Coordinates of C-alpha atoms in Angstrom, one line a residue:
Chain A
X1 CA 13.5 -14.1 -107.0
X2 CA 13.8 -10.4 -105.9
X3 CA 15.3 -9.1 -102.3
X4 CA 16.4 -6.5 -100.6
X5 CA 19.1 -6.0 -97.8
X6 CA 17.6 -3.4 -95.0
X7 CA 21.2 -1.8 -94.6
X8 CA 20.5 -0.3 -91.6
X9 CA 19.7 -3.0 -89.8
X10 CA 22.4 -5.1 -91.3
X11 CA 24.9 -5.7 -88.8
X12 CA 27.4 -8.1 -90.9
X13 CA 27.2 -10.9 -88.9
X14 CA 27.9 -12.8 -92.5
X15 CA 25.1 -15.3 -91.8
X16 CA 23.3 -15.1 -95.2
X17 CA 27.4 -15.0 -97.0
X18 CA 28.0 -18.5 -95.2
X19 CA 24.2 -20.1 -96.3
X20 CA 23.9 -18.7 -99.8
X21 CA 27.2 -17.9 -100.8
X22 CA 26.2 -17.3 -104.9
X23 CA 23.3 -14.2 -103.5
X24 CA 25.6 -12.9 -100.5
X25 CA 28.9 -11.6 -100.3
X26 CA 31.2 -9.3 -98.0
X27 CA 32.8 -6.2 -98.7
X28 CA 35.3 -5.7 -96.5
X29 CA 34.5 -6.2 -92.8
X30 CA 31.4 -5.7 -92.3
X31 CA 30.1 -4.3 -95.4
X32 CA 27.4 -6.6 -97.4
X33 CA 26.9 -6.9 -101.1
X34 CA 24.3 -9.2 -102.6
X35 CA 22.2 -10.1 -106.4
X36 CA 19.0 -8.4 -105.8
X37 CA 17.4 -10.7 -108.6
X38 CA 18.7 -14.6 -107.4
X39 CA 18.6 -17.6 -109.0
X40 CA 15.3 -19.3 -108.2
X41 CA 17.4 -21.9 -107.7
X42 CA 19.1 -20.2 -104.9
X43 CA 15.5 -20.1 -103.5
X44 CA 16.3 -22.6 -100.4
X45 CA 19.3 -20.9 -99.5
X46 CA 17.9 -17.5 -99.3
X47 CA 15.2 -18.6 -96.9
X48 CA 18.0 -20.1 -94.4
X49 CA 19.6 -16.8 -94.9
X50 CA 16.2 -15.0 -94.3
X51 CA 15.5 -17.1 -90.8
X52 CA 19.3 -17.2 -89.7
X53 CA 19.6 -13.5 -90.1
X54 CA 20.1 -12.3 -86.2
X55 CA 18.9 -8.7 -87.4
X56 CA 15.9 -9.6 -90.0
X57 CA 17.0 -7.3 -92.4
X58 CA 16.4 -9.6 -95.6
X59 CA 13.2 -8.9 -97.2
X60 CA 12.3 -12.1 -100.4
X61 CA 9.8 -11.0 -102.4
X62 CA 6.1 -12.3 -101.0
X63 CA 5.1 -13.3 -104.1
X64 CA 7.6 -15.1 -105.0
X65 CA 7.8 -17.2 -101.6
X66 CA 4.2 -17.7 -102.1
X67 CA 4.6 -18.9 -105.8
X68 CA 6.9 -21.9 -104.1
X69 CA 5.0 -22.8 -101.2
X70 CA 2.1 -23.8 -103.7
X71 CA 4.4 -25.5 -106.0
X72 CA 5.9 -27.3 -103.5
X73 CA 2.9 -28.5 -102.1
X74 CA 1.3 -29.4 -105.2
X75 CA 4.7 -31.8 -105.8
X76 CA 3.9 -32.9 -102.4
X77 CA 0.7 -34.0 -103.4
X78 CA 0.8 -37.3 -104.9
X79 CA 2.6 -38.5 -102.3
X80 CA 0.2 -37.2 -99.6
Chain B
X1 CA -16.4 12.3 -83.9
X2 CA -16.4 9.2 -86.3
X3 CA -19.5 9.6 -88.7
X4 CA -18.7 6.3 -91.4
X5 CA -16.6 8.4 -93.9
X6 CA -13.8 6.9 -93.0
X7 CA -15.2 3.5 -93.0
X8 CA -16.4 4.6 -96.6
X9 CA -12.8 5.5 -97.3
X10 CA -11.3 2.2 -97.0
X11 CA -13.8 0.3 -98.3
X12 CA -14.7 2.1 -101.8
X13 CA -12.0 5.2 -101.6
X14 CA -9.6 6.7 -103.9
X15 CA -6.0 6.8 -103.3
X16 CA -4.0 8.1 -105.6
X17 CA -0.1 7.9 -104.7
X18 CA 2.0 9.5 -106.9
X19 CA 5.6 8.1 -107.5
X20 CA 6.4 4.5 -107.9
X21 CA 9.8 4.1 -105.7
X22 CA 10.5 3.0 -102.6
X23 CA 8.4 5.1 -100.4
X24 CA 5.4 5.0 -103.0
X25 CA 5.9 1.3 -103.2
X26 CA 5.8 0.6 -99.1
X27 CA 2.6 3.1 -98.7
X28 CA 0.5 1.1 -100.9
X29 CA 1.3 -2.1 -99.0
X30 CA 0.7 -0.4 -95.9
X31 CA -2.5 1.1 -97.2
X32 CA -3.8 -2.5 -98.3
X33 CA -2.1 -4.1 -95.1
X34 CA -4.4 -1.4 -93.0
X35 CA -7.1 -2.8 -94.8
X36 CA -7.9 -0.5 -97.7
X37 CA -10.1 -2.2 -100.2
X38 CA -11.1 0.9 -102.5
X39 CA -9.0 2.1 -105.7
X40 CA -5.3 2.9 -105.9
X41 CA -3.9 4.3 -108.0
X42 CA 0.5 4.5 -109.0
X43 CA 1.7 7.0 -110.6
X44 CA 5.3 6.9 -112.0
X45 CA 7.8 9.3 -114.3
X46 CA 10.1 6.0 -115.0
X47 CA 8.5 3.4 -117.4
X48 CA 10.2 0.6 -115.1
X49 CA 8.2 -0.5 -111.7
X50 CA 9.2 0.1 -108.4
X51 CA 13.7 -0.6 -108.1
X52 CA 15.9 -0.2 -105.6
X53 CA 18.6 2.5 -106.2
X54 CA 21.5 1.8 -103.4
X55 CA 22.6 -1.3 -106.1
X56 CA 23.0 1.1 -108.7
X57 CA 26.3 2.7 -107.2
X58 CA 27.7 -0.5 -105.7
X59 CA 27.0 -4.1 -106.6
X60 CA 25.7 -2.6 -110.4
X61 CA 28.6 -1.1 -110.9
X62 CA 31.1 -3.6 -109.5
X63 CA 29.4 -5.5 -112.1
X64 CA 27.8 -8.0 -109.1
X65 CA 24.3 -7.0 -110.5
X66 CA 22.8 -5.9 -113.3
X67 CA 20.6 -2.4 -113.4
X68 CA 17.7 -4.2 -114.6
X69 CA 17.5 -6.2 -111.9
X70 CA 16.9 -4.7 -108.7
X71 CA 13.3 -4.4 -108.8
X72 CA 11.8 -4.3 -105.4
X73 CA 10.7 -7.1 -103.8
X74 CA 6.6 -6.8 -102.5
X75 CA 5.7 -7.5 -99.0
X76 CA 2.4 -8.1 -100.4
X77 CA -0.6 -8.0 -103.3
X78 CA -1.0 -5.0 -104.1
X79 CA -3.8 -4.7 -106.5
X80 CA -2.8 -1.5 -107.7
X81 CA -4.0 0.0 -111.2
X82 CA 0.1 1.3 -112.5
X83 CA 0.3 4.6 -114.7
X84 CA 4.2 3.9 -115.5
X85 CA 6.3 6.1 -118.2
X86 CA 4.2 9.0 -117.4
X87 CA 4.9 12.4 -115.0
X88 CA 2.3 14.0 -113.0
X89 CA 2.5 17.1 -114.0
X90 CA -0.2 19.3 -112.1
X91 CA -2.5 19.2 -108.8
X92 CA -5.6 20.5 -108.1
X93 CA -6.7 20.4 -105.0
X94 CA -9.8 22.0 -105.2
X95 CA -11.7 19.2 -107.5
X96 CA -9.2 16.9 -105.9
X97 CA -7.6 15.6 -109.1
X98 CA -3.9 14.7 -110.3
X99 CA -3.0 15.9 -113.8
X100 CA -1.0 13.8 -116.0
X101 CA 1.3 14.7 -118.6
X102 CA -0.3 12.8 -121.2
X103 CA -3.6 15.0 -120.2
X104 CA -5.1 12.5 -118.2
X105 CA -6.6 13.3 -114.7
X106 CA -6.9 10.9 -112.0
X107 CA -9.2 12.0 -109.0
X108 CA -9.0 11.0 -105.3
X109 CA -10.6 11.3 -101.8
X110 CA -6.4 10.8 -100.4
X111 CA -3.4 11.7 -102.3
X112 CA 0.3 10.5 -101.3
X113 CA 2.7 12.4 -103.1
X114 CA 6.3 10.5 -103.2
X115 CA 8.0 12.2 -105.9
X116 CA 11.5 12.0 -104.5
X117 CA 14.4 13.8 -105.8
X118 CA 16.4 13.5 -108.9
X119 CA 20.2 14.3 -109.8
X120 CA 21.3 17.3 -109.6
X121 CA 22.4 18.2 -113.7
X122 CA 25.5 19.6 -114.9
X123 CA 24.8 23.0 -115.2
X124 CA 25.6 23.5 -118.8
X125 CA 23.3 22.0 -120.9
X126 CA 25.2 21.6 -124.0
X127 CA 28.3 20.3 -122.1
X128 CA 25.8 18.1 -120.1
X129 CA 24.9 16.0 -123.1
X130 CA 28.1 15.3 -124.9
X131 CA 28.5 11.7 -124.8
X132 CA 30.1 9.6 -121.8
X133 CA 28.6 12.2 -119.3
X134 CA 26.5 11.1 -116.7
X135 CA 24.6 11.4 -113.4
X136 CA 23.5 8.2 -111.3
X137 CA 20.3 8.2 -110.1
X138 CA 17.7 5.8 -112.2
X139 CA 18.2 2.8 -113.3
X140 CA 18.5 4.2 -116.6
X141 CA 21.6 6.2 -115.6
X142 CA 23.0 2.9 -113.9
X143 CA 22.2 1.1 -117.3
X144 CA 24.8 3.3 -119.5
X145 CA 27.2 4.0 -117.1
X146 CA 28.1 1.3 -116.5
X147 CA 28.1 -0.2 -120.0
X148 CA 30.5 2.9 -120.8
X149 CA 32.8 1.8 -117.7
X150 CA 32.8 -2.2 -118.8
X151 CA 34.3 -0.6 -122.7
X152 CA 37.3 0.2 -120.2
X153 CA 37.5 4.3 -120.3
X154 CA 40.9 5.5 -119.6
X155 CA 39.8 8.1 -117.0
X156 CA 37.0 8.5 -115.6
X157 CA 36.2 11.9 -113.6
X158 CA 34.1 12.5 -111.1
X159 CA 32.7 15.2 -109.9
X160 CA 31.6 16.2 -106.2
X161 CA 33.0 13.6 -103.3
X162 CA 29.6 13.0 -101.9
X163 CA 28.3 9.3 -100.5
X164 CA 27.4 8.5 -104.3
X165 CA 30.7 10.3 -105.8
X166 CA 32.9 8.4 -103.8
X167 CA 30.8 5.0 -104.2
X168 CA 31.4 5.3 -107.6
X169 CA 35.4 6.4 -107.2
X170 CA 35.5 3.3 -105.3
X171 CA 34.1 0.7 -107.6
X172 CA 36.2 2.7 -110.5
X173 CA 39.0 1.5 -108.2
X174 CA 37.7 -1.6 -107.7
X175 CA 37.7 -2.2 -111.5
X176 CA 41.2 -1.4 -112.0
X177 CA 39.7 2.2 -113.6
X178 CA 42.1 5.2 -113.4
X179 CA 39.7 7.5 -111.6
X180 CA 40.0 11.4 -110.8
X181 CA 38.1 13.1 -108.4
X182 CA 36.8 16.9 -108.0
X183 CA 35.8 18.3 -105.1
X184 CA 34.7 21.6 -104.2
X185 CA 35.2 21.2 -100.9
X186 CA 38.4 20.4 -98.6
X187 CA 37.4 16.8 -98.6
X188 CA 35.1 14.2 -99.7
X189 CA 32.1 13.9 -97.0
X190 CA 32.7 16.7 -95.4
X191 CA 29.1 18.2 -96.3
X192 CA 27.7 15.4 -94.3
X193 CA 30.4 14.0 -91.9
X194 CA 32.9 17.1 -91.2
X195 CA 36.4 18.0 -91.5
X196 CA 37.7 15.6 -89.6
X197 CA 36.0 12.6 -91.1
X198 CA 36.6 14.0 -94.4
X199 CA 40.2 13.5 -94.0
X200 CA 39.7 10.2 -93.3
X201 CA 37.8 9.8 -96.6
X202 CA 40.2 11.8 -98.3
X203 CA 43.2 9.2 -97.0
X204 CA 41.1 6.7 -98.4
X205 CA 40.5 8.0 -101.9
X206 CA 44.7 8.0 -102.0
X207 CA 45.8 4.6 -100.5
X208 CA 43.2 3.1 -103.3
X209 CA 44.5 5.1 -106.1
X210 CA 42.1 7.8 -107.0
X211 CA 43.6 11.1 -107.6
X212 CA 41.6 13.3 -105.8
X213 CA 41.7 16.8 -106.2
X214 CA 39.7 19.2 -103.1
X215 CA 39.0 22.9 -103.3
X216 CA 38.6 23.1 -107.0
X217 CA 36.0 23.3 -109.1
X218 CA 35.2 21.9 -112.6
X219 CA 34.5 24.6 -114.6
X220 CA 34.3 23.4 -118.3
X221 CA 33.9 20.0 -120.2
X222 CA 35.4 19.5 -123.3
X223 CA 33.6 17.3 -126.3
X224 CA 35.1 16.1 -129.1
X225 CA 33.9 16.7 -132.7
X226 CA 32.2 13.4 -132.6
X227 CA 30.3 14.8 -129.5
X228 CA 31.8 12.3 -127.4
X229 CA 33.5 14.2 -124.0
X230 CA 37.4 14.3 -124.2
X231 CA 38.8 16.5 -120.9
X232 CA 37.8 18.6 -118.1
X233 CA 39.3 22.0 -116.9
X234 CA 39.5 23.1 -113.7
X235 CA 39.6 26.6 -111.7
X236 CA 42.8 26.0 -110.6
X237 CA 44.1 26.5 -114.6
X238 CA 44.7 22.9 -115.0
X239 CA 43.0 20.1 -117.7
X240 CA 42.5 16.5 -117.7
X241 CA 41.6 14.0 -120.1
X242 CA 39.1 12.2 -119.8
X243 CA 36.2 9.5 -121.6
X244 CA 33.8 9.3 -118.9
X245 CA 32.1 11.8 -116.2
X246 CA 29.9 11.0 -113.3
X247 CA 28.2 14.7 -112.2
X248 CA 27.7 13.6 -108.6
X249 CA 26.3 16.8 -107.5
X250 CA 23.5 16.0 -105.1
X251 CA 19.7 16.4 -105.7
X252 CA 17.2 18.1 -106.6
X253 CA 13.3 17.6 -105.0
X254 CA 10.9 17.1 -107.9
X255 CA 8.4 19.8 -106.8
X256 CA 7.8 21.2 -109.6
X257 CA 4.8 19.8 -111.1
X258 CA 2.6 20.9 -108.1
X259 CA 3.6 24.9 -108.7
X260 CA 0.5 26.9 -108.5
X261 CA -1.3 24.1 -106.8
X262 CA -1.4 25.6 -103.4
X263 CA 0.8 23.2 -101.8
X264 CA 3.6 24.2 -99.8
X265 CA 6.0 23.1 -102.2
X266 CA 9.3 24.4 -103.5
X267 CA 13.1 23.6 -103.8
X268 CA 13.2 22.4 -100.3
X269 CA 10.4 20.0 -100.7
X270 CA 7.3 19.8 -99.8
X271 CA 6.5 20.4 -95.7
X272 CA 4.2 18.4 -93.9
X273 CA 3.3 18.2 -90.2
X274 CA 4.6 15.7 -88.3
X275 CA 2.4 13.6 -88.9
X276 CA 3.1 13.6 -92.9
X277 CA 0.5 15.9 -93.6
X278 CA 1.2 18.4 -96.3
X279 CA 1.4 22.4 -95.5
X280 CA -0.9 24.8 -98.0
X281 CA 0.9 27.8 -99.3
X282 CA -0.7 29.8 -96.0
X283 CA 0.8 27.1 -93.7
X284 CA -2.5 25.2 -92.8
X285 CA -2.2 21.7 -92.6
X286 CA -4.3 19.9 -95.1
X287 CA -6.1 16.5 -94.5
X288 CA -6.6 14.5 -97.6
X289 CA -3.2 15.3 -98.9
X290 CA 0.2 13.2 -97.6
X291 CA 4.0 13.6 -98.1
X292 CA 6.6 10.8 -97.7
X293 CA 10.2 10.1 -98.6
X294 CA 12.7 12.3 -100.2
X295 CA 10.4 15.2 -101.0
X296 CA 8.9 15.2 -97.8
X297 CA 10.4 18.1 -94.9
X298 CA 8.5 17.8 -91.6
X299 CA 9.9 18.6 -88.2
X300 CA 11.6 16.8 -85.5
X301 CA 11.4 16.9 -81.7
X302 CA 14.8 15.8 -81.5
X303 CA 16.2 18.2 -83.8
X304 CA 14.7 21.4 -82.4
X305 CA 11.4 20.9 -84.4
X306 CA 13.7 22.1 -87.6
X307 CA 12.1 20.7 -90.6
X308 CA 14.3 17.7 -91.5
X309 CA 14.3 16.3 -95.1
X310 CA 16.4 12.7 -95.5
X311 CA 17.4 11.3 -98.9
X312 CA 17.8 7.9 -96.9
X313 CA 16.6 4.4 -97.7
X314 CA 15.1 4.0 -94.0
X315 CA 13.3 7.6 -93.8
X316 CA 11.6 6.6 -97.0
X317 CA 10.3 3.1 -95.8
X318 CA 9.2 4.4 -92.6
X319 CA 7.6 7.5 -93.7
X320 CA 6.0 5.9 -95.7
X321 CA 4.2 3.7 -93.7
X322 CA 3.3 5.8 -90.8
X323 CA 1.7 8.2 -93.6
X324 CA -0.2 5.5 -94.8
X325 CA -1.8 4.7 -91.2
X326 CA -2.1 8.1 -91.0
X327 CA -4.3 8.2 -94.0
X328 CA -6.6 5.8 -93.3
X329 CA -6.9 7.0 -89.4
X330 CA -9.2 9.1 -87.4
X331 CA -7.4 11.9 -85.9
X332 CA -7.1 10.5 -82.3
X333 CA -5.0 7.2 -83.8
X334 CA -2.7 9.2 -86.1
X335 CA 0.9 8.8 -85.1
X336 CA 3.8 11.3 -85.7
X337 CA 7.0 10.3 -88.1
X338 CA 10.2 10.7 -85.2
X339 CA 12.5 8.2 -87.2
X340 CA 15.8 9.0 -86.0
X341 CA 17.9 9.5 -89.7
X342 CA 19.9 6.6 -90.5
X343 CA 22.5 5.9 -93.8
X344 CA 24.9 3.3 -94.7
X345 CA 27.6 3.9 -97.4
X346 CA 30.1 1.5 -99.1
X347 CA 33.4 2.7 -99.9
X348 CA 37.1 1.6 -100.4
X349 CA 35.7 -1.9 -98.6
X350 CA 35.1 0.2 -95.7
X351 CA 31.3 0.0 -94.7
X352 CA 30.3 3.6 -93.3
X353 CA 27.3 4.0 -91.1
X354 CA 25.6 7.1 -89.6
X355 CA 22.9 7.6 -87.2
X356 CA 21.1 10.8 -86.2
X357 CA 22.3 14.6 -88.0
X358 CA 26.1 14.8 -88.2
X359 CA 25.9 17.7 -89.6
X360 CA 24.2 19.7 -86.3
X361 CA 27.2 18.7 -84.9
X362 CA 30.0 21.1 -83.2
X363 CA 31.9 18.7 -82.2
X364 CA 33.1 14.8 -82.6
X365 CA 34.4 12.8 -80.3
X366 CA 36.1 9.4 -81.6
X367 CA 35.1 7.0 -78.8
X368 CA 36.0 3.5 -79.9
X369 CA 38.6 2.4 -82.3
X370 CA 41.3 4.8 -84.3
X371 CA 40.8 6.6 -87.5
X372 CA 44.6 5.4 -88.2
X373 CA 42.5 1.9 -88.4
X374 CA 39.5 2.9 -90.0
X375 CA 38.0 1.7 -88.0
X376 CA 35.9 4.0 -85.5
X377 CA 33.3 5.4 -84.1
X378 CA 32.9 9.4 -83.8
X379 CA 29.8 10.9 -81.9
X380 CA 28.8 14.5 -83.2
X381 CA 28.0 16.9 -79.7
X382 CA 25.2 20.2 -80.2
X383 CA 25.1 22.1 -77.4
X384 CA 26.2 19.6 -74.9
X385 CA 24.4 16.7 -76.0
X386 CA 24.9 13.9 -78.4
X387 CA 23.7 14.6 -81.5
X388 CA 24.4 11.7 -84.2
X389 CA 27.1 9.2 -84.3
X390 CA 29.3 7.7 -87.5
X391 CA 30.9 4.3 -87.8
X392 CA 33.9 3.3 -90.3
X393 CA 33.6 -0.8 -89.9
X394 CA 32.5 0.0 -86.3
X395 CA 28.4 -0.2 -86.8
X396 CA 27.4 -2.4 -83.9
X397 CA 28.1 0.1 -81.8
X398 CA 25.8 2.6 -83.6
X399 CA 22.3 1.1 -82.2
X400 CA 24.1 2.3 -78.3
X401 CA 24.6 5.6 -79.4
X402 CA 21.2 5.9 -81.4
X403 CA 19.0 5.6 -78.0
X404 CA 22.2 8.0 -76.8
X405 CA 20.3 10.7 -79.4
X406 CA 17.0 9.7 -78.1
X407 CA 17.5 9.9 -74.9
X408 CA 19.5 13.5 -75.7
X409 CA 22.6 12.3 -73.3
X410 CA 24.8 14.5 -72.6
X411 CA 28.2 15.2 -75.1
X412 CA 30.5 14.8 -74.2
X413 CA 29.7 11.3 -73.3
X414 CA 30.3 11.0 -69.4
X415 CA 31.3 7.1 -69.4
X416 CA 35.0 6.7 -69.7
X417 CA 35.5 5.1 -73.4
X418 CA 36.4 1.2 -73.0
X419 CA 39.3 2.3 -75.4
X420 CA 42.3 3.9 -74.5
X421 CA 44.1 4.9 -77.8
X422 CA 44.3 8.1 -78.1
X423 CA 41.6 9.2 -80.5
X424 CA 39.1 8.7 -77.7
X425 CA 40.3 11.6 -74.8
X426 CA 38.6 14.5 -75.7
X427 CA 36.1 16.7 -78.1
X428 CA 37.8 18.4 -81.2
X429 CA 35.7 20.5 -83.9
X430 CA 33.9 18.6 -86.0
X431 CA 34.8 21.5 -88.7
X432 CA 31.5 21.4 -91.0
X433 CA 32.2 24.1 -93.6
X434 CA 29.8 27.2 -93.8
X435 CA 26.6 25.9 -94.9
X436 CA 25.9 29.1 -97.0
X437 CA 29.5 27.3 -99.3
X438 CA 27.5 25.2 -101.9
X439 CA 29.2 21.6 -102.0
X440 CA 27.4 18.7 -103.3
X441 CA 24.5 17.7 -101.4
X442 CA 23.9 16.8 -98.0
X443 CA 21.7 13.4 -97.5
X444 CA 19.8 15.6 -94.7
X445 CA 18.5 19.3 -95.3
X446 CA 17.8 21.2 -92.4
X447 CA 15.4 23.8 -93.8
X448 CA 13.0 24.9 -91.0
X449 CA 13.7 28.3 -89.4
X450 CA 15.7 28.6 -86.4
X451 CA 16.2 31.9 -84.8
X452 CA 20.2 31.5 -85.3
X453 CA 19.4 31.4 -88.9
X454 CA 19.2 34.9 -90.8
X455 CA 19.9 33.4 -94.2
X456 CA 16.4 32.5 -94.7
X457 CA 14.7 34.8 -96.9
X458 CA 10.7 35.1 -96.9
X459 CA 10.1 35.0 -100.9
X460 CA 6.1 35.3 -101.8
X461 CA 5.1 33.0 -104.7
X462 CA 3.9 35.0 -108.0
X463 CA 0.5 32.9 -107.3

């Protein structure tokens, strides 16, 4: 899954380095690397990081979020 | 008045928006968010679709990433038709139609041009080529470097101490590289930041180890008879071996392909109003043709209505999308590009963030922290008001002093700092060297015409 850190807005509050620790890392203080192409098993964890952001600066690729809403649901389904 | 056309833009329209990187990439979102259901069109130099390029001198070559995989996430759909792997190489604006390299020609009814910039070359040629000599700008660049870095070189040189130089001294460092460092200059950063900044950076390249040489220049590289580059030598009469050499000389604007087309375009970019319409040749704004990112120069309210161009991640995005609305707007609903510029840089573990333009700056004043620390904040003053602001591992303070440049406070700031070491008492010279001294290149180009500048010269084009 592809993402991208808006640096600017980034304020290294270390949020998305506690909740997906394998995509996020510091540098330093406050500076913030991160794997712009995750695991899609790192998929859950980069949306906690994505809501618990207090700047919004990660951007996960639409497409890809899409791509697992439907196959979540459609694994949902049988139980529905 | 509104007669339909621009109705019959959006729904069965043209766009054509030539490059494919960031700013290219978040236009055509914004054009389909706005509602544009007609044909786009991408056109791209680099076979690869749209990457990021701030990995490539940080997490890629730390070895955290890989080049090939920092393709841009999509906000959305795009539905675009992609011309990849091949330059534009003409415009003409008269029939309204993009020439390709290849001889293709794609026509529109609206053109974005995103073309960016690309690395500045070594000027020799010859020496430019020899093996293990690089620039860092695609991801192609990113891709061998840092292949040639993982077979453990035992030097590597770099040349110029700009934000991407001393990124890549850095993560030399970082990998336990012995790394040497040539700078025209009298420090790294200075272009951007100033003097005394640039002797912060220039403490920093020593505690970690690079050997960093200021005020010379590079004037020869050496190949062996395998082709493969074995030393450097320097003004100063010196040499140094070395396997591997970053050129880290700035950028260029990749303006070329639209000579003779009757756009205002040259070295400096192309200039657009402020609303990211381009310029003609005789200075008349144009409506069906639009200029974002890198290559883009328009001028700023806050900045004396100079022509501003910013090589920075956030000019690009935003530029980008207000040319976009712009596009697909009457006139009344058009809405003027006034991002205030904004960069981040990674370095020595020290995370370095700038808002506003430095490098109008007289004078600094360090108003939180100690540069004995690094970690600081300095505010830049221009004629008696504040003017940009940098942070070494200080940047939640930057978002205070960015509505500070907004608002065009006063400088020296009249609040008494909250700190009292004693960096923060008073204004010293921000000592930016003459701007007419070529260093490597400045993230921000100032290239309107102001009346204190008598450097410009008026050259008429041979068209």
């Amino acid at each position: 899954m592809r993402l991208v850190v808006d640096l600017n807005r980034c304020q290294g509050y270390a949020q998305c380095a506690f909740l997906a620790p394998d995509v996020f890392a510091m540098h330093g203080d406050e500076g913030l690397l991160y794997d712009p192409e995750a695991e899609s098993a790192q998929r859950e964890r980069v949306a906690q990081a994505v809501a618990a952001c207090p700047v919004q600066a990660i951007l996960v690729d639409e497409m890809d979020m899409a791509a697992a809403g439907r196959t979540a649901a459609s694994a949902e389904a049988p139980h529905a | 008045m509104p007669d339909g056309s621009l109705d019959r833009l959006k729904r069965e329209g043209r766009i054509v928006v030539v490059g494919a990187s960031l700013a290219g990439l978040r236009a055509a979102e914004t054009l389909r968010d706005k509602g544009f259901e007609g044909t786009l069109t991408m056109i791209g130099d680099e076979p690869y679709e749209p990457y990021d390029r701030p990995p490539l001198s940080k997490q890629v070559l730390l070895g955290k990433a890989t080049a090939d995989h920092t393709a841009l996430p999509r906000r959305r759909e795009i539905d675009a038709e992609w011309r990849l792997g091949v330059p534009a190489s003409g415009l003409d604006m008269a029939t309204r139609r993009v020439k390709l390299a290849d001889g293709d020609e794609v026509p529109y009814d609206r053109l974005m041009i995103a073309t960016g910039v690309r690395a500045r070359p070594w000027p020799n040629e010859a020496e430019g080529e020899l093996d293990g000599v690089f620039v860092l700008r695609t991801r192609d660049d990113g891709v061998g470097l840092a292949r040639h870095l993982d077979a453990g070189p035992r030097r590597v040189l770099v040349i110029g101490a700009g934000f991407t130089g001393s990124e890549i001294a850095s993560a030399c460092r970082e990998r336990g590289l012995e790394v040497t460092v040539a700078e025209r200059g009298d420090a790294p950063l200075v272009g951007a930041l100033g003097g005394v900044i640039g002797a912060v950076a220039a403490e920093m390249h020593r505690e970690n180890g690079v050997d960093l040489r200021t005020g010379v220049m590079v004037t020869r590289l050496e190949g062996d008879t395998t082709g493969r580059v074995r030393a450097a030598h320097f003004s100063d009469g010196t040499t140094l071996e070395c396997d591997v050499v970053v050129v880290s000389l700035g950028a260029q604007r990749n303006t070329e392909w639209l000579a003779g087309s009757g756009l205002g375009a040259g070295p400096r970019g192309i200039a657009c109003d402020a609303g990211c319409r381009a310029f003609d040749v005789r200075g008349i704004v144009t409506d069906d043709v639009f200029v974002a990112g890198d290559v883009a120069r328009s001028p700023h309210p806050l900045f004396g209505y100079q022509f501003l161009s910013l090589e920075h991640w956030g000019n690009a995005v935003a530029q980008a999308e207000t040319a976009a609305h712009n596009m697909l707007s009457e006139s009344s609903d058009r809405r003027p590009h006034i991002w205030v510029p904004a960069f981040w840089s990674s370095q020595f573990g020290v995370n370095i963030k700038s808002v506003g333009v430095p490098s109008m700056g007289t004078e600094i004043m360090i108003t939180q922290g100690s540069r004995a620390e690094r970690r600081f904040t300095g505010v830049y003053g221009y004629q008696g008001r504040v003017i940009g602001a940098v942070t070494f591992d200080n940047c939640r303070w930057l978002q205070f002093y960015e509505q500070q440049i907004e608002a065009t406070a006063p400088f020296p700031p009249p609040f008494p700092t909250v700190d009292r070491r004693s960096d923060g008492q008073r204004p010293i010279p921000a000592d930016f060297p003459d701007p007419s001294v070529p260093t490597h290149g400045p993230t921000i180009t100032l290239s309107g015409y102001s009346p204190a500048d008598r450097r410009m010269t008026f050259t008429p084009a041979g068209h």
